[in-house]
PDB file of C-alpha atoms in Angstrom:
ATOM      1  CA  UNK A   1      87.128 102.789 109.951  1.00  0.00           C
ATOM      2  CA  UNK A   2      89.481 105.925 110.333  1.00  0.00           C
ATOM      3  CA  UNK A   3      86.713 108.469 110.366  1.00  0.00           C
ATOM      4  CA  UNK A   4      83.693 106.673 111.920  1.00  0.00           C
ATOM      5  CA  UNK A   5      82.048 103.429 113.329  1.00  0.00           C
ATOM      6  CA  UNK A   6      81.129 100.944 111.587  1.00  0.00           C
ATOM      7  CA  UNK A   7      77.794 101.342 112.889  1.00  0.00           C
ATOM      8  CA  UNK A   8      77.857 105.045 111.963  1.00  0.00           C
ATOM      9  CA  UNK A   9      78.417 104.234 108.295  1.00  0.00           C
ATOM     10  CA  UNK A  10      75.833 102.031 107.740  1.00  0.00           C
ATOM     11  CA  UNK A  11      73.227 104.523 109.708  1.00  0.00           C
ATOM     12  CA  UNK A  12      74.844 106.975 107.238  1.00  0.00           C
ATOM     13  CA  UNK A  13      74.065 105.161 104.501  1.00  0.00           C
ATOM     14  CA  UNK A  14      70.823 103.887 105.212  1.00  0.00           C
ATOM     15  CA  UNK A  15      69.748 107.945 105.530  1.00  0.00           C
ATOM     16  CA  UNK A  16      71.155 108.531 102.042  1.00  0.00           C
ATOM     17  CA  UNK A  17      69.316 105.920 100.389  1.00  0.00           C
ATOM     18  CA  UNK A  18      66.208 107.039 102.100  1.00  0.00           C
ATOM     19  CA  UNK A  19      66.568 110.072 101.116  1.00  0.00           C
ATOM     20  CA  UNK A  20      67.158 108.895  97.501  1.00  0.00           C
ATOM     21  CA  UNK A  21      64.178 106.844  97.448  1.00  0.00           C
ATOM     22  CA  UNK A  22      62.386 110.232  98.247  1.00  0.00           C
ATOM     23  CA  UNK A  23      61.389 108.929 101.941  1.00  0.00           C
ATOM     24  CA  UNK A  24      63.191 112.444 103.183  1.00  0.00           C
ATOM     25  CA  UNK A  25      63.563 115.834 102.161  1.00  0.00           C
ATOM     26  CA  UNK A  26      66.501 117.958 101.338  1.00  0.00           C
ATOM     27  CA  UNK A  27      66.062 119.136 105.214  1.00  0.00           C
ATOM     28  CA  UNK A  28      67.173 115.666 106.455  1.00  0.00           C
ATOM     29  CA  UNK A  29      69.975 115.736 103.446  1.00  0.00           C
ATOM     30  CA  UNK A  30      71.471 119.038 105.349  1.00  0.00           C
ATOM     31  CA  UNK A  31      71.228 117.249 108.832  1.00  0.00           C
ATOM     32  CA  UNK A  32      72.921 114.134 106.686  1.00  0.00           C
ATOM     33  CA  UNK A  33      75.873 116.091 105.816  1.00  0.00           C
ATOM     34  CA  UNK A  34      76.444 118.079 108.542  1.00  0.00           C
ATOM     35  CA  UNK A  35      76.711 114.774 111.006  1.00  0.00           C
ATOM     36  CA  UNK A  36      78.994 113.570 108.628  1.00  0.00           C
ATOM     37  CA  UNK A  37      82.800 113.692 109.777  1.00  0.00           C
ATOM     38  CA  UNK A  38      85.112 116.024 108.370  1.00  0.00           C
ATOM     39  CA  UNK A  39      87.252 113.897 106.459  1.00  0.00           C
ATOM     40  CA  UNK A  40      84.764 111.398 105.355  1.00  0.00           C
ATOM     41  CA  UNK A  41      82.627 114.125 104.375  1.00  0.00           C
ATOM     42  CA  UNK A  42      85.275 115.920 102.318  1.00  0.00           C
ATOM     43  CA  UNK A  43      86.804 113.388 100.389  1.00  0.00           C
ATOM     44  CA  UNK A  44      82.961 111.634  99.396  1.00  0.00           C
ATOM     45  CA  UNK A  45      82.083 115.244  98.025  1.00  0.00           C
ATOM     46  CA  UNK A  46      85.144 115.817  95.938  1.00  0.00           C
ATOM     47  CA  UNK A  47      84.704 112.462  94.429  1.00  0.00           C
ATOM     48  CA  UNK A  48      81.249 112.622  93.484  1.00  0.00           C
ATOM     49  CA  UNK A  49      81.173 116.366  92.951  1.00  0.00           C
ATOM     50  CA  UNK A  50      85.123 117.298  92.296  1.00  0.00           C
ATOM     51  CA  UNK A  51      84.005 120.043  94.817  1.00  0.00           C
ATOM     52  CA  UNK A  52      84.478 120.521  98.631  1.00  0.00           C
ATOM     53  CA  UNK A  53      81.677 123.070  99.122  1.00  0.00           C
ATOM     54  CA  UNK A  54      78.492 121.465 100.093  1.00  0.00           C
ATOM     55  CA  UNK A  55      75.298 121.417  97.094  1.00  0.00           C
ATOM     56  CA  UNK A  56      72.471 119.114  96.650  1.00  0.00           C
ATOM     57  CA  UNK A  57      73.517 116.069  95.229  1.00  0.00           C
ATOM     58  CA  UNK A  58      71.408 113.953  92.537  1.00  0.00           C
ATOM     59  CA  UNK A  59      69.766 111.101  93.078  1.00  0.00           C
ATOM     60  CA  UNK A  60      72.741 108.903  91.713  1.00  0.00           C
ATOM     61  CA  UNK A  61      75.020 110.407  93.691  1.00  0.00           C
ATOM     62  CA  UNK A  62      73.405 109.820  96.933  1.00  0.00           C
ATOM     63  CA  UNK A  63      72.827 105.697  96.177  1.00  0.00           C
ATOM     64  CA  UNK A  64      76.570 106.001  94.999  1.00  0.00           C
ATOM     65  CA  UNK A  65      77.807 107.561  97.986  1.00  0.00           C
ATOM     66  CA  UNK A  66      75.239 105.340  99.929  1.00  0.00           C
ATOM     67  CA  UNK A  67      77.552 102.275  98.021  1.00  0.00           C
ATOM     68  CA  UNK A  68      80.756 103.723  99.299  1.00  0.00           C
ATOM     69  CA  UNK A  69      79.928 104.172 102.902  1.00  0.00           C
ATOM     70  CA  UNK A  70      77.996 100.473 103.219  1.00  0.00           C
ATOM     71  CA  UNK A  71      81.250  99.403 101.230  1.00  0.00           C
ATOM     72  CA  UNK A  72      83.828 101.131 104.198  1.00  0.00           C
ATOM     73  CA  UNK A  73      81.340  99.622 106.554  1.00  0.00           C
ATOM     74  CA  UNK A  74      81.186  96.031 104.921  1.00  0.00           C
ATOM     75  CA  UNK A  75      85.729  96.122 105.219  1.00  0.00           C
ATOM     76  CA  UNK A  76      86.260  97.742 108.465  1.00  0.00           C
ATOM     77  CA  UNK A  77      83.179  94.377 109.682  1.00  0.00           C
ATOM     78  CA  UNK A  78      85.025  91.885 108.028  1.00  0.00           C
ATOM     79  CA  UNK A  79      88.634  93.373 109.446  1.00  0.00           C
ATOM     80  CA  UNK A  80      87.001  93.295 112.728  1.00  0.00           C
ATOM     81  CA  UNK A  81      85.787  89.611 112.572  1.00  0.00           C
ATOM     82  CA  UNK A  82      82.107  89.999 111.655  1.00  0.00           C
ATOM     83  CA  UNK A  83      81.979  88.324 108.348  1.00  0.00           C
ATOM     84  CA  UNK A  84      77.710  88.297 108.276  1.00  0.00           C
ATOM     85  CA  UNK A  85      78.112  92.062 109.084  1.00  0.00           C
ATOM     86  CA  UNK A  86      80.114  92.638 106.501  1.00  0.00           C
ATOM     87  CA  UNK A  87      78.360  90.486 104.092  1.00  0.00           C
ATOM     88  CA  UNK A  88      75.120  92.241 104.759  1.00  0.00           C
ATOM     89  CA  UNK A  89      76.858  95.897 104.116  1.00  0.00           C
ATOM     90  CA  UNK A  90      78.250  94.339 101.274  1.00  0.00           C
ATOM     91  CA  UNK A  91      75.355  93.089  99.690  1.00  0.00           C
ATOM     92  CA  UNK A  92      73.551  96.676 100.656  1.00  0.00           C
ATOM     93  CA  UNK A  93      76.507  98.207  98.550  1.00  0.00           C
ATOM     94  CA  UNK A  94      75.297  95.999  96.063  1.00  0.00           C
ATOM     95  CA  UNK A  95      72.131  97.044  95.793  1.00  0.00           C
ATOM     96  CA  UNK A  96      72.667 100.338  95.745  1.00  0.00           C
ATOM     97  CA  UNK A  97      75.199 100.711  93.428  1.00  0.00           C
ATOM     98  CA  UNK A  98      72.959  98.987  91.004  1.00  0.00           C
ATOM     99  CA  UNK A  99      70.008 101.458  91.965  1.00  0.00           C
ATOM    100  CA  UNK A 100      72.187 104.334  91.113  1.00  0.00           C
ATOM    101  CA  UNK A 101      72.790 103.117  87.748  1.00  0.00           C
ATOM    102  CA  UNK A 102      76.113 103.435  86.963  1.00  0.00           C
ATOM    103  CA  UNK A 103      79.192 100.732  86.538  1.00  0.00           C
ATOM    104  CA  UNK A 104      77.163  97.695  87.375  1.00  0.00           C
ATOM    105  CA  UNK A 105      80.707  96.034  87.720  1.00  0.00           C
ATOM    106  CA  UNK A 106      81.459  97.759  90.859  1.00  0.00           C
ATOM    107  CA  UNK A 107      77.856  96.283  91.995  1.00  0.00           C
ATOM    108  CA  UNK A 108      79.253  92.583  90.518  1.00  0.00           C
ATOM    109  CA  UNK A 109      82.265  93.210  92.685  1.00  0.00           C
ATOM    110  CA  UNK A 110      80.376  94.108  95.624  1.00  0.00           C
ATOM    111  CA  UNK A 111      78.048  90.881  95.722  1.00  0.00           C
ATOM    112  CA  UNK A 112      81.493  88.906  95.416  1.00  0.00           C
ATOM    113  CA  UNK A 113      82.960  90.496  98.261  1.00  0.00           C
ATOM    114  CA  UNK A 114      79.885  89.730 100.090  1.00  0.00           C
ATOM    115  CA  UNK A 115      79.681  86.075  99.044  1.00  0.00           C
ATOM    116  CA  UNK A 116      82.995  85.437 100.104  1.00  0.00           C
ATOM    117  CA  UNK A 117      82.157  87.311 103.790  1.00  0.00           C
ATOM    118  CA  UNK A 118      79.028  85.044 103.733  1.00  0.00           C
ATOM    119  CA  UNK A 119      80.204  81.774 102.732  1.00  0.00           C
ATOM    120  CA  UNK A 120      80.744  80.352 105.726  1.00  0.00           C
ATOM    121  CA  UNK A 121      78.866  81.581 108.363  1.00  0.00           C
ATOM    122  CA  UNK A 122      75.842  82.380 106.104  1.00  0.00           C
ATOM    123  CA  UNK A 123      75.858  79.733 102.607  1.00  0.00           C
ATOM    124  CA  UNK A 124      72.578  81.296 101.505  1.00  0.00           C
ATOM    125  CA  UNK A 125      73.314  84.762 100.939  1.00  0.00           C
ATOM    126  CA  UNK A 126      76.650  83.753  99.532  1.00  0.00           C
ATOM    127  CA  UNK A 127      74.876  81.584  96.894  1.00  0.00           C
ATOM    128  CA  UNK A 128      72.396  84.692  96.463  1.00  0.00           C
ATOM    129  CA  UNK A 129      75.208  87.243  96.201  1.00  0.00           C
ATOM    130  CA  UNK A 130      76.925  84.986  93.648  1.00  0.00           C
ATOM    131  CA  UNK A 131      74.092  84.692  91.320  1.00  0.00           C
ATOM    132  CA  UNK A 132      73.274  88.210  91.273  1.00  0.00           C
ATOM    133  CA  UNK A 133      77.053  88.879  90.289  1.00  0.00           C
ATOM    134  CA  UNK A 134      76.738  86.201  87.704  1.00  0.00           C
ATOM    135  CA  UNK A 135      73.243  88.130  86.405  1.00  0.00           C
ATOM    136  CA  UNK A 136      75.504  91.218  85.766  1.00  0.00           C
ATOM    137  CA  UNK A 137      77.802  89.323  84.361  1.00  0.00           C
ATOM    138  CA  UNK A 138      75.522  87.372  81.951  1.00  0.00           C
ATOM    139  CA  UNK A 139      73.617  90.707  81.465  1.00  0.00           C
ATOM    140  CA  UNK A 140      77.558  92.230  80.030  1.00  0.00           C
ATOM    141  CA  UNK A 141      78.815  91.747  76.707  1.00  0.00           C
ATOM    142  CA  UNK A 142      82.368  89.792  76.341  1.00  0.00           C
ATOM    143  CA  UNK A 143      83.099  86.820  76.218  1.00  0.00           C
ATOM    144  CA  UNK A 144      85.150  87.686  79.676  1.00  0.00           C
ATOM    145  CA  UNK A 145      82.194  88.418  81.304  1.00  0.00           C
ATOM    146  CA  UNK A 146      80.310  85.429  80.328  1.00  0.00           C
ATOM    147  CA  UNK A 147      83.477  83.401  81.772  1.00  0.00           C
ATOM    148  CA  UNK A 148      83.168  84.990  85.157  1.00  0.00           C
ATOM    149  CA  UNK A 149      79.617  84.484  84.937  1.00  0.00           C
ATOM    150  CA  UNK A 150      80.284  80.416  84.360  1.00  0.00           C
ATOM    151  CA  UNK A 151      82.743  80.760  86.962  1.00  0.00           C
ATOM    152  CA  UNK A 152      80.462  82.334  89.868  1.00  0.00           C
ATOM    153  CA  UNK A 153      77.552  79.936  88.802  1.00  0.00           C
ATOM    154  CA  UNK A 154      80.178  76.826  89.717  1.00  0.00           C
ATOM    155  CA  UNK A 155      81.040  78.607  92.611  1.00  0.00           C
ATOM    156  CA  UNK A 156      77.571  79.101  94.005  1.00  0.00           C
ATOM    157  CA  UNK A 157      76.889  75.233  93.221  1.00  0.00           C
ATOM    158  CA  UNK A 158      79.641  74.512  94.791  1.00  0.00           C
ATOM    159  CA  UNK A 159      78.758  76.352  98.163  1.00  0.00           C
ATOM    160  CA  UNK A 160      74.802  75.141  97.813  1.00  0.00           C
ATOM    161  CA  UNK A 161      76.026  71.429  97.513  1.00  0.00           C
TER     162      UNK A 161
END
């Protein structure tokens, strides 16, 4: 990525969702932000805050910021040519956008991107990935939502055939 490695983001967000999950305390939080780079650290806070001073941030907002930064982490892998890499961040970005609880379609969209990164080197987490996007789906009124759901079910028996 532009700011940091792609290693760096998913230590990054690995410590956030710790620290979420209330395996650290808010001391670990300060370290968390202060080893963050400038610009990266700037532009998360204003969108989850609308701030640029620093603050303790909720719960939700750490798994959501943990989403973004496995997210950047999961592109800059697959630009780079390490498609189970980025399938893995991807599927963490999953995961914890649906801990935090908020749109579960950017979780859906997340477990796509990750099936597609996984379906060749790695057919069984694509499959996986697809069926939990289907769940959210399924789980989301509309009839367009039920449609994508049919559609990432055929998908996924397509790739476990």
């Amino acid at each position: 990525g532009g700011c940091t490695s792609d290693e760096e983001l998913l230590r990054k967000a690995d410590a956030l969702r710790e620290e979420a999950s209330g395996a650290a305390g808010a001391k670990n939080r300060r370290s968390t932000q202060s080893s963050i780079s400038g610009c990266l650290a700037a532009l998360i806070r204003f969108l989850f805050t609308g701030e640029f001073s620093g603050g303790e941030a909720s719960k939700e907002g750490m798994l959501e910021e943990a989403a973004d930064l496995y997210a950047e982490a999961g592109l800059s892998l697959k630009l780079s040519g390490d498609p189970s890499g980025a399938a893995e961040a991807l599927m963490r970005a999953g995961d914890s956008s649906l801990a935090a609880g908020g749109m579960p379609h950017d979780a859906a969209g997340h477990y796509v991107g990750a099936a597609k990164a996984a379906r060749e080197p790695l057919p069984h987490l694509a499959a996986k990935a697809l069926e939990l996007a289907a769940d959210i789906h399924m789980r989301t009124k509309g009839a367009v939502n039920l449609a994508l759901a049919a559609r990432l079910h055929r998908d996924r028996a397509d790739i476990l055939q």
